[in-house]
PDB file of C-alpha atoms in Angstrom:
ATOM      1  CA  ILE U  22    -245.847  21.065 -36.545  1.00 95.00           C
ATOM      2  CA  GLN U  23    -247.317  24.349 -34.713  1.00 96.00           C
ATOM      3  CA  VAL U  24    -244.963  27.307 -34.037  1.00 96.00           C
ATOM      4  CA  LYS U  25    -246.052  30.151 -31.555  1.00 97.00           C
ATOM      5  CA  LEU U  26    -243.530  33.445 -30.471  1.00 97.00           C
ATOM      6  CA  PHE U  27    -244.038  34.312 -26.769  1.00 97.00           C
ATOM      7  CA  ARG U  28    -241.962  37.797 -25.906  1.00 97.00           C
ATOM      8  CA  LYS U  29    -240.434  36.467 -22.465  1.00 97.00           C
ATOM      9  CA  ASP U  30    -240.826  40.011 -20.941  1.00 95.00           C
ATOM     10  CA  THR U  31    -244.629  39.914 -21.230  1.00 95.00           C
ATOM     11  CA  GLY U  32    -245.764  36.255 -22.314  1.00 96.00           C
ATOM     12  CA  ASP U  33    -247.365  38.381 -24.952  1.00 96.00           C
ATOM     13  CA  ILE U  34    -247.991  35.777 -28.678  1.00 96.00           C
ATOM     14  CA  LEU U  35    -245.904  37.702 -31.623  1.00 97.00           C
ATOM     15  CA  TYR U  36    -246.853  34.990 -34.308  1.00 97.00           C
ATOM     16  CA  THR U  37    -249.017  31.869 -34.505  1.00 96.00           C
ATOM     17  CA  SER U  38    -248.729  29.442 -37.280  1.00 96.00           C
ATOM     18  CA  GLU U  39    -250.965  27.931 -39.186  1.00 94.00           C
ATOM     19  CA  VAL U  40    -250.536  23.617 -39.248  1.00 94.00           C
ATOM     20  CA  ILE U  41    -247.458  23.007 -41.037  1.00 94.00           C
ATOM     21  CA  PRO U  42    -247.516  19.701 -42.771  1.00 91.00           C
ATOM     22  CA  ILE U  43    -244.515  17.443 -42.357  1.00 87.00           C
ATOM     23  CA  GLY U  44    -241.676  18.457 -45.261  1.00 90.00           C
ATOM     24  CA  GLU U  45    -242.569  21.673 -45.422  1.00 93.00           C
ATOM     25  CA  GLN U  46    -241.352  25.087 -43.893  1.00 92.00           C
ATOM     26  CA  GLN U  47    -242.529  29.092 -43.914  1.00 89.00           C
ATOM     27  CA  ILE U  48    -239.954  31.207 -44.201  1.00 87.00           C
ATOM     28  CA  ASN U  49    -241.953  34.906 -44.323  1.00 89.00           C
ATOM     29  CA  VAL U  50    -244.435  35.388 -41.768  1.00 91.00           C
ATOM     30  CA  GLN U  51    -246.239  38.309 -40.614  1.00 92.00           C
ATOM     31  CA  LEU U  52    -246.302  39.459 -36.288  1.00 94.00           C
ATOM     32  CA  GLU U  53    -249.496  39.318 -34.723  1.00 93.00           C
ATOM     33  CA  ALA U  54    -247.714  42.247 -33.098  1.00 89.00           C
ATOM     34  CA  VAL U  55    -244.483  44.204 -34.037  1.00 91.00           C
ATOM     35  CA  PRO U  56    -243.034  45.524 -30.729  1.00 93.00           C
ATOM     36  CA  ASP U  57    -241.262  48.664 -31.152  1.00 94.00           C
ATOM     37  CA  SER U  58    -237.735  49.342 -32.036  1.00 96.00           C
ATOM     38  CA  GLY U  59    -235.439  46.967 -30.128  1.00 96.00           C
ATOM     39  CA  GLU U  60    -233.958  43.561 -29.271  1.00 97.00           C
ATOM     40  CA  TYR U  61    -236.814  42.087 -27.857  1.00 97.00           C
ATOM     41  CA  PRO U  62    -235.811  37.680 -26.434  1.00 98.00           C
ATOM     42  CA  LEU U  63    -238.718  35.445 -27.471  1.00 97.00           C
ATOM     43  CA  THR U  64    -239.612  31.831 -26.689  1.00 98.00           C
ATOM     44  CA  ALA U  65    -240.016  29.789 -30.024  1.00 97.00           C
ATOM     45  CA  VAL U  66    -242.650  26.811 -29.228  1.00 98.00           C
ATOM     46  CA  PHE U  67    -242.703  23.987 -31.757  1.00 96.00           C
ATOM     47  CA  TYR U  68    -245.491  21.398 -30.969  1.00 97.00           C
ATOM     48  CA  LEU U  69    -245.246  18.587 -32.037  1.00 96.00           C
ATOM     49  CA  LEU U  70    -248.754  17.209 -33.456  1.00 96.00           C
ATOM     50  CA  ASN U  71    -250.192  13.918 -34.324  1.00 94.00           C
ATOM     51  CA  THR U  72    -251.381  13.654 -38.333  1.00 89.00           C
ATOM     52  CA  GLY U  73    -254.452  11.331 -37.348  1.00 90.00           C
ATOM     53  CA  SER U  74    -255.862  13.862 -34.887  1.00 93.00           C
ATOM     54  CA  GLY U  75    -254.536  16.906 -34.340  1.00 91.00           C
ATOM     55  CA  ASP U  76    -253.367  16.510 -30.413  1.00 94.00           C
ATOM     56  CA  CYS U  77    -250.840  18.218 -29.160  1.00 96.00           C
ATOM     57  CA  ILE U  78    -247.861  15.042 -28.729  1.00 96.00           C
ATOM     58  CA  GLY U  79    -244.679  17.086 -27.829  1.00 97.00           C
ATOM     59  CA  GLU U  80    -243.378  20.044 -27.750  1.00 97.00           C
ATOM     60  CA  ILE U  81    -239.712  21.857 -28.019  1.00 97.00           C
ATOM     61  CA  GLU U  82    -238.992  25.141 -26.946  1.00 98.00           C
ATOM     62  CA  ALA U  83    -235.883  27.534 -28.147  1.00 98.00           C
ATOM     63  CA  GLY U  84    -234.572  30.951 -27.024  1.00 98.00           C
ATOM     64  CA  ILE U  85    -234.531  33.185 -30.126  1.00 97.00           C
ATOM     65  CA  ILE U  86    -234.166  37.074 -30.416  1.00 97.00           C
ATOM     66  CA  LEU U  87    -236.088  39.485 -32.425  1.00 96.00           C
ATOM     67  CA  THR U  88    -234.294  42.798 -33.574  1.00 96.00           C
ATOM     68  CA  VAL U  89    -237.139  45.057 -34.667  1.00 95.00           C
ATOM     69  CA  ASP U  90    -235.171  47.900 -36.569  1.00 92.00           C
TER      70      ASP U  90
END
């Protein structure tokens, strides 16, 4: 799996993960760009990757809210 976080208002990518192996997780991550204080609607896209080739075989999107203090 690979994860990207996109701002809904601008489409900017705030985070792109490394490939996360099956059974592992990432808990603390650093954003590529940190917006000003406030709440931001984001789209989290989870790319499902073929473990052999690394090709994307599907994706799932979820809406989330990022709160910046």
